[in-house]
Amino acid sequence: MRLTLRTVQAAAAKDKEYVVWDHDLSCFGLRVRVGGGKTFIARTRVGRGRVAKKVTITIGKPDIMTVEDARRKARALIADAAEGKAPETAAPKISLGPKTVGDLCELWLEKGAARMRLRGKLAGKLRDPKNIAIDRGRIHAHIVPLLGKVKLSELNASAIEGFRDAVARGDTKQVTKTKPRGVRRVSGGEGTATRTLRLLSSILSFGVRERALGANPAIGVEKTPDQSLERFLSPDEMRRVGEALVAAERMGASAAGVAIIRMLALSGARKGEIEQLRWPEVDLRTGFLRLATSKTGAKQIPISGPMRAILELRAKLGCDGYVFADRMGDGYFQGTPKLWVKIRTAAKLDDVRLHDLRHSAASFGLAGGLGLEVIGKLLGHADVKTTRRYA
């Protein structure tokens, strides 16, 4: 058969070693050992005629080179052998760089993430440092513990599938202390597995560009279904949220936290965009929040009447940094998720996530007659296909 990425991946180990020969180049094949190891080989003669010595040349492993690269190398070796040139029989070394997956991850954090920031800046979409921090967290929480010590030369699709399944099962789940008032919770699940596999594939593609790998072994690995959880609040449910917020205010809840939740429900913005909002980004004169960075680059959010009332009330507090500053005076308020749990419990909406306020703002806009493209711009979607889910 013709050797391709799919046929190479499908070649399974048997009770004895065998070779799958290529249809396009008959002297080129894939050797599959009993233990499952796979190697590209070329079998030819050095010189011409029946007395010429037969040789089997090891070209390399599918984990470190593509089928086309191996076929091209085999064709050159066969041509040299026909001219009497004795070929090298050892597999070529690909790189003197990173040896393990962990090494490659560190190199990516050092060089690859910086390149992503630069490309984003040139395209006018500066990558949010928070997103890079999320990538770093996934690397140290999932990739390094499970694959960090695996040699790049031994990394294959089977190992990556095992990694995916381990993350989906929650094998890397943990809770760690981050600061006096906080903890970091690492969870697994199918959604986490999919997102981490995408990150790993991106890192391995970077490894190919750096010549640490000949090919990306994550290509073709099936991803777990990334659950698309869509929950929209009805007008009655949103009223209950409002009543719970009023009651929380009366009970002494954080004014910043209550204001953030109200802004999320009114604007359709992402949590981080409101939590980390700064006064230079608030333009009350023209009625826009002008965010320098977001998940999809620079973004403008119209300020509605209720939003303006919240912002003007915050302005009277005299803060000149973050709009929703922490009352302890060390940055922005970060207790929104914890407060939201109390609010949704009081509103008897235990299945509603904080992010569902963003979904609901979109659904109210669509119900009010706004088009998908308008809603997409308001939400900061890069592609209208993302907005279409809300229809």
Short mmCIF file of C-alpha atoms in Angstrom, two decimals:
data_model
loop_
_atom_site.label_atom_id
_atom_site.label_comp_id
_atom_site.label_asym_id
_atom_site.label_seq_id
_atom_site.Cartn_x
_atom_site.Cartn_y
_atom_site.Cartn_z
CA MET A 1 0.00 0.00 0.00
CA ARG A 2 1.01 3.63 -0.30
CA LEU A 3 2.58 4.75 2.97
CA THR A 4 0.82 7.77 4.46
CA LEU A 5 0.41 9.17 7.97
CA ARG A 6 -2.83 7.22 8.32
CA THR A 7 -1.43 3.88 7.13
CA VAL A 8 1.65 4.31 9.33
CA GLN A 9 -0.51 4.97 12.40
CA ALA A 10 -2.77 2.02 11.53
CA ALA A 11 0.09 -0.47 11.27
CA ALA A 12 -0.34 -2.57 14.43
CA ALA A 13 2.17 -4.89 16.09
CA LYS A 14 1.85 -8.63 15.38
CA ASP A 15 3.36 -11.78 16.84
CA LYS A 16 6.39 -11.33 14.59
CA GLU A 17 8.21 -8.46 12.88
CA TYR A 18 6.99 -7.43 9.42
CA VAL A 19 7.47 -4.72 6.79
CA VAL A 20 4.80 -2.69 4.98
CA TRP A 21 6.27 -1.83 1.57
CA ASP A 22 5.39 1.40 -0.18
CA HIS A 23 3.41 1.28 -3.43
CA ASP A 24 5.11 4.39 -4.88
CA LEU A 25 8.72 3.41 -4.03
CA SER A 26 9.02 -0.36 -3.85
CA CYS A 27 12.35 -0.39 -1.95
CA PHE A 28 10.95 1.89 0.76
CA GLY A 29 8.99 0.47 3.69
CA LEU A 30 7.87 0.65 7.29
CA ARG A 31 9.26 -1.99 9.64
CA VAL A 32 6.95 -2.85 12.54
CA ARG A 33 8.50 -4.74 15.44
CA VAL A 34 6.78 -7.11 17.86
CA GLY A 35 6.87 -4.50 20.62
CA GLY A 36 5.14 -1.91 18.41
CA GLY A 37 8.22 0.11 17.44
CA LYS A 38 8.12 1.47 13.89
CA THR A 39 11.00 2.49 11.62
CA PHE A 40 11.24 3.65 8.01
CA ILE A 41 13.71 1.54 6.03
CA ALA A 42 15.09 1.21 2.51
CA ARG A 43 16.27 -2.14 1.12
CA THR A 44 18.55 -2.05 -1.92
CA ARG A 45 21.93 -3.13 -3.38
CA VAL A 46 25.23 -1.24 -3.29
CA GLY A 47 26.32 -1.21 -6.94
CA ARG A 48 24.67 -2.99 -9.86
CA GLY A 49 24.00 -6.60 -10.77
CA ARG A 50 23.21 -9.71 -8.75
CA VAL A 51 26.62 -9.75 -7.09
CA ALA A 52 26.00 -6.32 -5.56
CA LYS A 53 25.69 -6.45 -1.78
CA LYS A 54 22.18 -6.20 -0.34
CA VAL A 55 21.74 -3.67 2.44
CA THR A 56 18.86 -2.57 4.67
CA ILE A 57 19.12 1.10 5.58
CA THR A 58 17.43 2.50 8.67
CA ILE A 59 16.06 5.95 7.77
CA GLY A 60 14.28 7.10 10.92
CA LYS A 61 11.18 6.78 13.09
CA PRO A 62 7.71 8.11 12.21
CA ASP A 63 7.78 10.02 15.51
CA ILE A 64 10.59 12.27 14.29
CA MET A 65 10.03 12.57 10.54
CA THR A 66 7.14 12.67 8.07
CA VAL A 67 6.43 9.94 5.53
CA GLU A 68 7.31 12.28 2.66
CA ASP A 69 10.64 13.20 4.24
CA ALA A 70 11.42 9.51 4.76
CA ARG A 71 10.44 8.65 1.16
CA ARG A 72 12.59 11.49 -0.18
CA LYS A 73 15.54 10.32 1.93
CA ALA A 74 15.03 6.72 0.78
CA ARG A 75 14.99 7.74 -2.88
CA ALA A 76 18.30 9.60 -2.44
CA LEU A 77 19.89 6.69 -0.57
CA ILE A 78 18.77 4.18 -3.18
CA ALA A 79 20.21 6.37 -5.97
CA ASP A 80 23.54 6.68 -4.10
CA ALA A 81 23.65 2.91 -3.51
CA ALA A 82 23.10 2.26 -7.23
CA GLU A 83 26.23 4.34 -7.90
CA GLY A 84 28.19 2.20 -5.43
CA LYS A 85 28.17 4.61 -2.50
CA ALA A 86 27.83 2.70 0.77
CA PRO A 87 25.04 4.40 2.79
CA GLU A 88 24.99 5.14 6.49
CA THR A 89 22.88 2.47 8.19
CA ALA A 90 22.21 4.29 11.43
CA ALA A 91 19.19 6.55 11.85
CA PRO A 92 20.13 10.21 11.51
CA LYS A 93 20.11 12.41 14.58
CA ILE A 94 17.54 15.14 14.25
CA SER A 95 18.57 17.70 16.84
CA LEU A 96 20.95 18.62 19.63
CA GLY A 97 18.21 20.66 21.31
CA PRO A 98 15.57 19.54 23.82
CA LYS A 99 15.50 15.80 24.51
CA THR A 100 12.27 15.40 26.49
CA VAL A 101 8.75 16.77 26.31
CA GLY A 102 9.44 18.79 29.45
CA ASP A 103 12.53 20.37 27.83
CA LEU A 104 10.49 21.29 24.76
CA CYS A 105 7.74 22.83 26.90
CA GLU A 106 10.28 25.06 28.65
CA LEU A 107 11.74 26.09 25.29
CA TRP A 108 8.25 26.89 24.03
CA LEU A 109 7.52 29.04 27.08
CA GLU A 110 10.80 30.86 26.50
CA LYS A 111 10.65 31.33 22.74
CA GLY A 112 7.33 30.15 21.32
CA ALA A 113 5.05 32.18 23.59
CA ALA A 114 7.16 35.28 22.93
CA ARG A 115 6.73 34.77 19.18
CA MET A 116 2.98 34.43 19.64
CA ARG A 117 2.91 37.75 21.50
CA LEU A 118 4.95 39.39 18.72
CA ARG A 119 2.75 37.98 15.94
CA GLY A 120 -0.34 39.12 17.82
CA LYS A 121 1.09 42.61 18.27
CA LEU A 122 1.90 42.91 14.57
CA ALA A 123 -1.63 41.76 13.73
CA GLY A 124 -3.15 44.26 16.14
CA LYS A 125 -4.32 41.50 18.49
CA LEU A 126 -1.99 41.55 21.46
CA ARG A 127 -2.17 38.18 23.18
CA ASP A 128 -3.47 38.60 26.71
CA PRO A 129 -0.70 37.76 29.23
CA LYS A 130 -3.43 36.00 31.23
CA ASN A 131 -3.93 33.52 28.35
CA ILE A 132 -0.21 32.80 28.30
CA ALA A 133 -0.38 32.26 32.05
CA ILE A 134 -3.23 29.78 31.46
CA ASP A 135 -1.06 27.92 28.94
CA ARG A 136 1.78 27.86 31.46
CA GLY A 137 -0.59 26.48 34.09
CA ARG A 138 -1.78 23.69 31.79
CA ILE A 139 1.78 22.77 30.95
CA HIS A 140 2.82 22.44 34.60
CA ALA A 141 -0.47 20.91 35.76
CA HIS A 142 -1.03 18.31 33.03
CA ILE A 143 1.68 17.99 30.37
CA VAL A 144 4.81 17.94 32.51
CA PRO A 145 3.48 15.53 35.20
CA LEU A 146 2.29 13.01 32.58
CA LEU A 147 4.74 13.44 29.68
CA GLY A 148 7.57 15.63 30.98
CA LYS A 149 10.16 12.83 31.21
CA VAL A 150 9.21 11.14 27.92
CA LYS A 151 11.96 11.41 25.31
CA LEU A 152 10.93 13.20 22.13
CA SER A 153 12.39 10.32 20.14
CA GLU A 154 9.98 7.92 21.90
CA LEU A 155 6.88 10.11 21.88
CA ASN A 156 4.18 8.65 19.62
CA ALA A 157 0.44 8.81 19.00
CA SER A 158 -0.22 6.00 21.46
CA ALA A 159 1.50 7.88 24.31
CA ILE A 160 -0.41 11.05 23.45
CA GLU A 161 -3.73 9.17 23.43
CA GLY A 162 -2.88 7.83 26.90
CA PHE A 163 -2.10 11.37 28.03
CA ARG A 164 -5.44 12.61 26.68
CA ASP A 165 -7.37 9.87 28.46
CA ALA A 166 -5.52 10.47 31.74
CA VAL A 167 -6.42 14.16 31.74
CA ALA A 168 -10.03 13.32 30.84
CA ARG A 169 -10.21 10.90 33.80
CA GLY A 170 -8.87 13.55 36.15
CA ASP A 171 -5.56 11.85 36.96
CA THR A 172 -3.88 15.27 37.32
CA LYS A 173 -6.56 16.72 39.58
CA GLN A 174 -5.13 18.58 42.58
CA VAL A 175 -5.59 21.55 44.92
CA THR A 176 -2.56 23.65 45.85
CA LYS A 177 -2.06 26.70 48.06
CA THR A 178 -1.13 29.79 46.05
CA LYS A 179 -1.23 32.62 48.58
CA PRO A 180 -2.52 33.29 52.11
CA ARG A 181 -6.08 33.81 50.87
CA GLY A 182 -6.24 31.57 47.84
CA VAL A 183 -5.84 28.09 46.38
CA ARG A 184 -5.35 26.80 42.86
CA ARG A 185 -7.69 24.04 41.78
CA VAL A 186 -6.60 21.80 38.89
CA SER A 187 -9.37 19.66 37.45
CA GLY A 188 -9.59 17.22 34.61
CA GLY A 189 -12.47 16.25 32.34
CA GLU A 190 -13.02 15.95 28.63
CA GLY A 191 -13.03 19.69 28.00
CA THR A 192 -9.71 20.12 29.81
CA ALA A 193 -8.28 17.15 27.90
CA THR A 194 -9.23 18.69 24.56
CA ARG A 195 -7.83 22.12 25.35
CA THR A 196 -4.59 20.68 26.77
CA LEU A 197 -4.18 18.37 23.77
CA ARG A 198 -4.50 21.38 21.46
CA LEU A 199 -1.80 23.16 23.46
CA LEU A 200 0.46 20.09 23.35
CA SER A 201 -0.01 19.84 19.58
CA SER A 202 0.95 23.51 19.22
CA ILE A 203 4.10 22.92 21.30
CA LEU A 204 5.05 19.86 19.23
CA SER A 205 4.55 21.83 15.99
CA PHE A 206 6.91 24.41 17.46
CA GLY A 207 9.33 21.52 18.11
CA VAL A 208 9.17 20.57 14.42
CA ARG A 209 10.04 24.15 13.44
CA GLU A 210 12.93 24.08 15.90
CA ARG A 211 14.10 20.76 14.38
CA ALA A 212 13.71 18.98 17.70
CA LEU A 213 11.15 16.70 15.99
CA GLY A 214 10.76 15.50 12.45
CA ALA A 215 6.95 15.45 12.65
CA ASN A 216 4.17 16.27 15.09
CA PRO A 217 2.94 12.94 16.57
CA ALA A 218 -0.20 14.63 17.94
CA ILE A 219 -1.57 15.18 14.44
CA GLY A 220 -4.38 12.72 13.86
CA VAL A 221 -4.95 11.97 17.55
CA GLU A 222 -8.70 12.16 18.13
CA LYS A 223 -9.79 14.82 20.57
CA THR A 224 -12.38 14.21 23.25
CA PRO A 225 -15.64 16.07 22.66
CA ASP A 226 -15.34 19.59 24.07
CA GLN A 227 -18.66 20.13 25.75
CA SER A 228 -20.43 23.26 24.57
CA LEU A 229 -22.45 24.17 27.64
CA GLU A 230 -25.06 26.77 26.75
CA ARG A 231 -27.28 28.05 29.56
CA PHE A 232 -29.42 31.14 29.08
CA LEU A 233 -31.26 32.90 31.87
CA SER A 234 -34.91 33.77 31.33
CA PRO A 235 -36.14 37.27 32.28
CA ASP A 236 -37.61 35.79 35.47
CA GLU A 237 -34.29 34.11 36.36
CA MET A 238 -32.40 37.35 35.72
CA ARG A 239 -34.85 39.14 38.02
CA ARG A 240 -34.05 36.61 40.75
CA VAL A 241 -30.34 37.27 40.26
CA GLY A 242 -31.00 41.00 40.64
CA GLU A 243 -32.96 40.45 43.85
CA ALA A 244 -30.19 38.24 45.24
CA LEU A 245 -27.63 40.97 44.47
CA VAL A 246 -29.71 43.59 46.30
CA ALA A 247 -30.04 41.30 49.30
CA ALA A 248 -26.29 40.57 49.27
CA GLU A 249 -25.56 44.32 49.28
CA ARG A 250 -27.75 44.78 52.33
CA MET A 251 -25.91 41.95 54.08
CA GLY A 252 -22.56 43.67 53.53
CA ALA A 253 -21.23 41.80 50.47
CA SER A 254 -18.35 43.39 48.58
CA ALA A 255 -19.60 46.38 46.59
CA ALA A 256 -16.96 45.71 43.94
CA GLY A 257 -18.04 42.08 43.56
CA VAL A 258 -21.73 42.98 43.28
CA ALA A 259 -20.93 45.68 40.71
CA ILE A 260 -18.81 43.26 38.65
CA ILE A 261 -21.66 40.72 38.45
CA ARG A 262 -24.10 43.43 37.41
CA MET A 263 -21.68 44.66 34.72
CA LEU A 264 -21.24 41.12 33.39
CA ALA A 265 -25.01 40.67 33.08
CA LEU A 266 -25.44 44.05 31.38
CA SER A 267 -22.44 44.06 29.03
CA GLY A 268 -21.89 40.47 27.91
CA ALA A 269 -18.18 40.98 28.61
CA ARG A 270 -15.83 38.28 29.85
CA LYS A 271 -15.12 38.11 33.58
CA GLY A 272 -11.49 39.18 33.27
CA GLU A 273 -12.39 42.14 31.06
CA ILE A 274 -14.59 43.62 33.78
CA GLU A 275 -12.58 42.53 36.82
CA GLN A 276 -9.38 44.05 35.40
CA LEU A 277 -11.01 47.15 33.90
CA ARG A 278 -8.96 50.32 34.45
CA TRP A 279 -10.18 53.91 34.49
CA PRO A 280 -8.16 54.94 31.38
CA GLU A 281 -10.27 52.37 29.47
CA VAL A 282 -13.56 53.98 30.57
CA ASP A 283 -14.77 56.73 28.21
CA LEU A 284 -17.94 58.10 29.77
CA ARG A 285 -17.94 61.08 27.37
CA THR A 286 -18.48 58.98 24.25
CA GLY A 287 -20.04 56.04 26.09
CA PHE A 288 -17.57 53.20 25.49
CA LEU A 289 -15.30 50.87 27.39
CA ARG A 290 -12.15 50.83 25.20
CA LEU A 291 -10.22 47.69 26.14
CA ALA A 292 -6.60 47.66 24.99
CA THR A 293 -6.50 43.85 25.08
CA SER A 294 -8.98 41.02 25.21
CA LYS A 295 -9.12 37.39 24.08
CA THR A 296 -9.55 38.61 20.49
CA GLY A 297 -7.54 41.84 20.63
CA ALA A 298 -8.57 45.47 21.22
CA LYS A 299 -12.28 45.79 21.88
CA GLN A 300 -14.98 48.42 22.45
CA ILE A 301 -18.05 47.83 24.61
CA PRO A 302 -20.95 50.34 24.57
CA ILE A 303 -21.85 51.77 27.97
CA SER A 304 -25.61 51.47 28.56
CA GLY A 305 -27.54 53.63 31.04
CA PRO A 306 -27.44 51.08 33.88
CA MET A 307 -23.74 50.46 33.25
CA ARG A 308 -23.06 54.21 33.39
CA ALA A 309 -24.82 54.43 36.77
CA ILE A 310 -22.54 51.69 38.16
CA LEU A 311 -19.39 53.35 36.77
CA GLU A 312 -20.31 56.81 38.04
CA LEU A 313 -20.91 55.35 41.52
CA ARG A 314 -17.47 53.66 41.40
CA ALA A 315 -15.88 56.93 40.26
CA LYS A 316 -17.08 58.67 43.45
CA LEU A 317 -14.87 56.30 45.46
CA GLY A 318 -11.80 58.08 44.10
CA CYS A 319 -9.91 55.04 42.75
CA ASP A 320 -7.47 55.96 39.96
CA GLY A 321 -6.28 52.46 39.00
CA TYR A 322 -8.68 49.56 38.73
CA VAL A 323 -12.38 50.41 38.47
CA PHE A 324 -13.21 47.50 40.76
CA ALA A 325 -10.24 47.72 43.10
CA ASP A 326 -9.85 45.29 45.99
CA ARG A 327 -10.72 47.00 49.27
CA MET A 328 -7.47 45.60 50.70
CA GLY A 329 -5.66 47.87 48.23
CA ASP A 330 -3.64 45.22 46.37
CA GLY A 331 -4.99 45.11 42.81
CA TYR A 332 -8.45 44.31 41.46
CA PHE A 333 -11.22 42.40 43.22
CA GLN A 334 -10.75 38.65 42.65
CA GLY A 335 -13.54 37.20 44.78
CA THR A 336 -16.23 37.27 42.07
CA PRO A 337 -16.52 33.46 41.63
CA LYS A 338 -16.92 32.91 45.36
CA LEU A 339 -19.55 35.66 45.61
CA TRP A 340 -21.36 34.28 42.56
CA VAL A 341 -21.83 30.90 44.26
CA LYS A 342 -23.68 32.68 47.07
CA ILE A 343 -25.76 34.75 44.63
CA ARG A 344 -26.85 31.81 42.47
CA THR A 345 -27.67 29.75 45.57
CA ALA A 346 -29.88 32.55 46.91
CA ALA A 347 -31.53 32.85 43.47
CA LYS A 348 -32.03 29.03 43.35
CA LEU A 349 -30.00 28.78 40.14
CA ASP A 350 -27.37 26.24 41.15
CA ASP A 351 -26.73 25.13 37.55
CA VAL A 352 -25.88 28.64 36.30
CA ARG A 353 -22.23 29.54 35.82
CA LEU A 354 -20.87 33.08 35.97
CA HIS A 355 -20.02 32.83 32.25
CA ASP A 356 -23.71 32.15 31.52
CA LEU A 357 -24.39 35.83 32.20
CA ARG A 358 -22.45 36.50 28.99
CA HIS A 359 -24.56 33.95 27.09
CA SER A 360 -27.72 35.54 28.47
CA ALA A 361 -26.70 39.06 27.45
CA ALA A 362 -26.26 37.72 23.90
CA SER A 363 -29.65 35.96 23.93
CA PHE A 364 -31.41 39.12 25.19
CA GLY A 365 -29.76 41.09 22.39
CA LEU A 366 -30.90 38.59 19.77
CA ALA A 367 -34.43 38.56 21.22
CA GLY A 368 -34.39 42.37 20.97
CA GLY A 369 -33.70 42.26 17.25
CA LEU A 370 -29.92 42.74 17.05
CA GLY A 371 -28.23 40.79 14.25
CA LEU A 372 -25.60 38.10 14.74
CA GLU A 373 -22.78 40.30 13.43
CA VAL A 374 -23.72 43.12 15.82
CA ILE A 375 -23.90 40.70 18.77
CA GLY A 376 -20.57 39.20 17.68
CA LYS A 377 -18.92 42.64 17.70
CA LEU A 378 -20.39 43.47 21.11
CA LEU A 379 -19.15 40.18 22.57
CA GLY A 380 -15.77 40.42 20.86
CA HIS A 381 -16.08 37.24 18.81
CA ALA A 382 -13.45 36.87 16.08
CA ASP A 383 -15.77 34.66 14.01
CA VAL A 384 -19.53 34.99 13.57
CA LYS A 385 -19.73 31.17 13.73
CA THR A 386 -19.05 31.46 17.46
CA THR A 387 -21.97 33.88 17.83
CA ARG A 388 -24.29 31.64 15.81
CA ARG A 389 -24.46 29.18 18.74
CA TYR A 390 -26.53 31.75 20.62
CA ALA A 391 -29.22 31.78 17.92
#
